[in-house]
Amino acid sequence: MMPHLTQDMAEGQKMRLSVERTESSIPKEEKQNWEYPSPQQFYNALKRKGKEAPEEAIDMMVDIHNFLNEESWNEILRWEKKYHCDCNNVKLEKFMGKPDQLSPLARFYMTVYG
């Protein structure tokens, strides 16, 4: 289940960020798609995770985040269509980030290239 992401300004935040959310093209349930977090929710999530980001960069970060999710979903659909299914009714059950867990390939690159 997605955590509740507040739309309130974070403590010490100087700049107002949009609270508008964008609907994704990624289906999650019958006739319902995922919604991306608003810039304010994205900023609050970063703060909660102890990450720092300039407030003026948040809108662009959210745009990039949303673009990458959409393109990743499209790539999944291409892969599934090519190898597994007709993909007429595919849905994404949940989003799950694992930013601190490196894949074997990422560990290899970190070891070899630092």
PDB file of C-alpha atoms in Angstrom, residues 14-114:
ATOM      1  CA  LYS A  14      10.717  28.430   1.539  1.00  0.00           C
ATOM      2  CA  MET A  15       9.076  27.936  -1.852  1.00  0.00           C
ATOM      3  CA  ARG A  16       5.499  26.810  -2.530  1.00  0.00           C
ATOM      4  CA  LEU A  17       5.298  23.733  -4.728  1.00  0.00           C
ATOM      5  CA  SER A  18       2.360  22.553  -6.779  1.00  0.00           C
ATOM      6  CA  VAL A  19      -0.055  20.123  -5.136  1.00  0.00           C
ATOM      7  CA  GLU A  20      -1.471  19.000  -8.496  1.00  0.00           C
ATOM      8  CA  ARG A  21      -1.090  15.292  -9.218  1.00  0.00           C
ATOM      9  CA  THR A  22      -0.728  13.806 -12.701  1.00  0.00           C
ATOM     10  CA  GLU A  23      -2.570  10.687 -13.776  1.00  0.00           C
ATOM     11  CA  SER A  24      -0.350   7.988 -15.193  1.00  0.00           C
ATOM     12  CA  SER A  25      -1.190   5.855 -18.219  1.00  0.00           C
ATOM     13  CA  ILE A  26      -0.287   2.807 -16.090  1.00  0.00           C
ATOM     14  CA  PRO A  27      -3.393   0.837 -15.081  1.00  0.00           C
ATOM     15  CA  LYS A  28      -3.768  -0.418 -11.521  1.00  0.00           C
ATOM     16  CA  GLU A  29      -7.388  -1.553 -11.214  1.00  0.00           C
ATOM     17  CA  GLU A  30     -10.529  -1.692 -13.284  1.00  0.00           C
ATOM     18  CA  LYS A  31     -10.811   1.601 -15.147  1.00  0.00           C
ATOM     19  CA  GLN A  32      -8.327   3.259 -12.805  1.00  0.00           C
ATOM     20  CA  ASN A  33      -4.735   4.372 -13.366  1.00  0.00           C
ATOM     21  CA  TRP A  34      -1.958   5.223 -10.965  1.00  0.00           C
ATOM     22  CA  GLU A  35      -1.456   8.838  -9.971  1.00  0.00           C
ATOM     23  CA  TYR A  36       1.981  10.346  -9.656  1.00  0.00           C
ATOM     24  CA  PRO A  37       2.828  12.385  -6.565  1.00  0.00           C
ATOM     25  CA  SER A  38       2.557  16.144  -6.762  1.00  0.00           C
ATOM     26  CA  PRO A  39       5.796  18.130  -6.562  1.00  0.00           C
ATOM     27  CA  GLN A  40       4.956  18.894  -2.908  1.00  0.00           C
ATOM     28  CA  GLN A  41       4.430  15.210  -2.115  1.00  0.00           C
ATOM     29  CA  PHE A  42       7.644  14.310  -3.949  1.00  0.00           C
ATOM     30  CA  TYR A  43       9.583  16.911  -1.954  1.00  0.00           C
ATOM     31  CA  ASN A  44       8.068  15.703   1.328  1.00  0.00           C
ATOM     32  CA  ALA A  45       9.013  12.107   0.482  1.00  0.00           C
ATOM     33  CA  LEU A  46      12.610  13.175  -0.209  1.00  0.00           C
ATOM     34  CA  LYS A  47      12.774  15.000   3.119  1.00  0.00           C
ATOM     35  CA  ARG A  48      11.267  12.014   4.958  1.00  0.00           C
ATOM     36  CA  LYS A  49      13.974   9.790   3.445  1.00  0.00           C
ATOM     37  CA  GLY A  50      16.709  12.235   4.498  1.00  0.00           C
ATOM     38  CA  LYS A  51      17.497  13.348   0.935  1.00  0.00           C
ATOM     39  CA  GLU A  52      18.257  16.936   0.027  1.00  0.00           C
ATOM     40  CA  ALA A  53      17.174  18.658  -3.182  1.00  0.00           C
ATOM     41  CA  PRO A  54      16.830  22.310  -4.147  1.00  0.00           C
ATOM     42  CA  GLU A  55      13.188  23.312  -4.041  1.00  0.00           C
ATOM     43  CA  GLU A  56      13.418  25.021  -7.433  1.00  0.00           C
ATOM     44  CA  ALA A  57      14.491  21.702  -9.032  1.00  0.00           C
ATOM     45  CA  ILE A  58      11.552  19.643  -7.765  1.00  0.00           C
ATOM     46  CA  ASP A  59       9.208  20.301 -10.717  1.00  0.00           C
ATOM     47  CA  MET A  60      11.844  19.045 -13.164  1.00  0.00           C
ATOM     48  CA  MET A  61      12.636  16.069 -10.931  1.00  0.00           C
ATOM     49  CA  VAL A  62       8.948  15.092 -10.887  1.00  0.00           C
ATOM     50  CA  ASP A  63       8.742  15.427 -14.687  1.00  0.00           C
ATOM     51  CA  ILE A  64      11.771  13.154 -15.076  1.00  0.00           C
ATOM     52  CA  HIS A  65      10.404  10.681 -12.505  1.00  0.00           C
ATOM     53  CA  ASN A  66       7.076  10.472 -14.338  1.00  0.00           C
ATOM     54  CA  PHE A  67       8.722  10.164 -17.767  1.00  0.00           C
ATOM     55  CA  LEU A  68      10.978   7.335 -16.596  1.00  0.00           C
ATOM     56  CA  ASN A  69       8.045   5.445 -15.082  1.00  0.00           C
ATOM     57  CA  GLU A  70       5.994   5.801 -18.275  1.00  0.00           C
ATOM     58  CA  GLU A  71       8.867   4.690 -20.500  1.00  0.00           C
ATOM     59  CA  SER A  72       9.693   1.780 -18.189  1.00  0.00           C
ATOM     60  CA  TRP A  73       6.069   0.651 -18.321  1.00  0.00           C
ATOM     61  CA  ASN A  74       6.092   0.868 -22.130  1.00  0.00           C
ATOM     62  CA  GLU A  75       9.262  -1.226 -22.209  1.00  0.00           C
ATOM     63  CA  ILE A  76       7.645  -3.838 -19.936  1.00  0.00           C
ATOM     64  CA  LEU A  77       4.636  -4.013 -22.262  1.00  0.00           C
ATOM     65  CA  ARG A  78       6.902  -4.428 -25.325  1.00  0.00           C
ATOM     66  CA  TRP A  79       8.809  -7.212 -23.571  1.00  0.00           C
ATOM     67  CA  GLU A  80       5.663  -8.984 -22.398  1.00  0.00           C
ATOM     68  CA  LYS A  81       4.041  -8.731 -25.818  1.00  0.00           C
ATOM     69  CA  LYS A  82       7.136 -10.123 -27.526  1.00  0.00           C
ATOM     70  CA  TYR A  83       7.737 -13.027 -25.140  1.00  0.00           C
ATOM     71  CA  HIS A  84       4.781 -13.775 -22.910  1.00  0.00           C
ATOM     72  CA  CYS A  85       1.304 -12.457 -23.561  1.00  0.00           C
ATOM     73  CA  ASP A  86      -1.087 -10.406 -25.660  1.00  0.00           C
ATOM     74  CA  CYS A  87      -1.004  -7.715 -22.910  1.00  0.00           C
ATOM     75  CA  ASN A  88      -4.614  -6.646 -23.308  1.00  0.00           C
ATOM     76  CA  ASN A  89      -5.325  -6.514 -19.603  1.00  0.00           C
ATOM     77  CA  VAL A  90      -1.975  -5.991 -17.873  1.00  0.00           C
ATOM     78  CA  LYS A  91      -1.951  -3.934 -14.674  1.00  0.00           C
ATOM     79  CA  LEU A  92       0.762  -2.813 -12.299  1.00  0.00           C
ATOM     80  CA  GLU A  93       0.034  -4.155  -8.820  1.00  0.00           C
ATOM     81  CA  LYS A  94       2.411  -1.848  -6.947  1.00  0.00           C
ATOM     82  CA  PHE A  95       5.353   0.487  -7.263  1.00  0.00           C
ATOM     83  CA  MET A  96       8.310  -0.606  -5.184  1.00  0.00           C
ATOM     84  CA  GLY A  97      11.585   1.254  -5.132  1.00  0.00           C
ATOM     85  CA  LYS A  98      14.738  -0.344  -3.769  1.00  0.00           C
ATOM     86  CA  PRO A  99      17.257   2.480  -4.091  1.00  0.00           C
ATOM     87  CA  ASP A 100      19.665   0.973  -1.555  1.00  0.00           C
ATOM     88  CA  GLN A 101      19.649  -2.529  -3.064  1.00  0.00           C
ATOM     89  CA  LEU A 102      22.021  -2.851  -6.000  1.00  0.00           C
ATOM     90  CA  SER A 103      21.508  -5.394  -8.749  1.00  0.00           C
ATOM     91  CA  PRO A 104      24.364  -7.833  -9.460  1.00  0.00           C
ATOM     92  CA  LEU A 105      25.277  -5.814 -12.561  1.00  0.00           C
ATOM     93  CA  ALA A 106      25.313  -2.557 -10.578  1.00  0.00           C
ATOM     94  CA  ARG A 107      27.545  -4.177  -7.923  1.00  0.00           C
ATOM     95  CA  PHE A 108      29.898  -5.332 -10.687  1.00  0.00           C
ATOM     96  CA  TYR A 109      30.125  -1.822 -12.141  1.00  0.00           C
ATOM     97  CA  MET A 110      30.703  -0.321  -8.700  1.00  0.00           C
ATOM     98  CA  THR A 111      33.495  -2.811  -8.069  1.00  0.00           C
ATOM     99  CA  VAL A 112      35.167  -2.398 -11.451  1.00  0.00           C
ATOM    100  CA  TYR A 113      34.617   1.308 -12.094  1.00  0.00           C
ATOM    101  CA  GLY A 114      34.306   2.631  -8.545  1.00  0.00           C
TER     102      GLY A 114
END
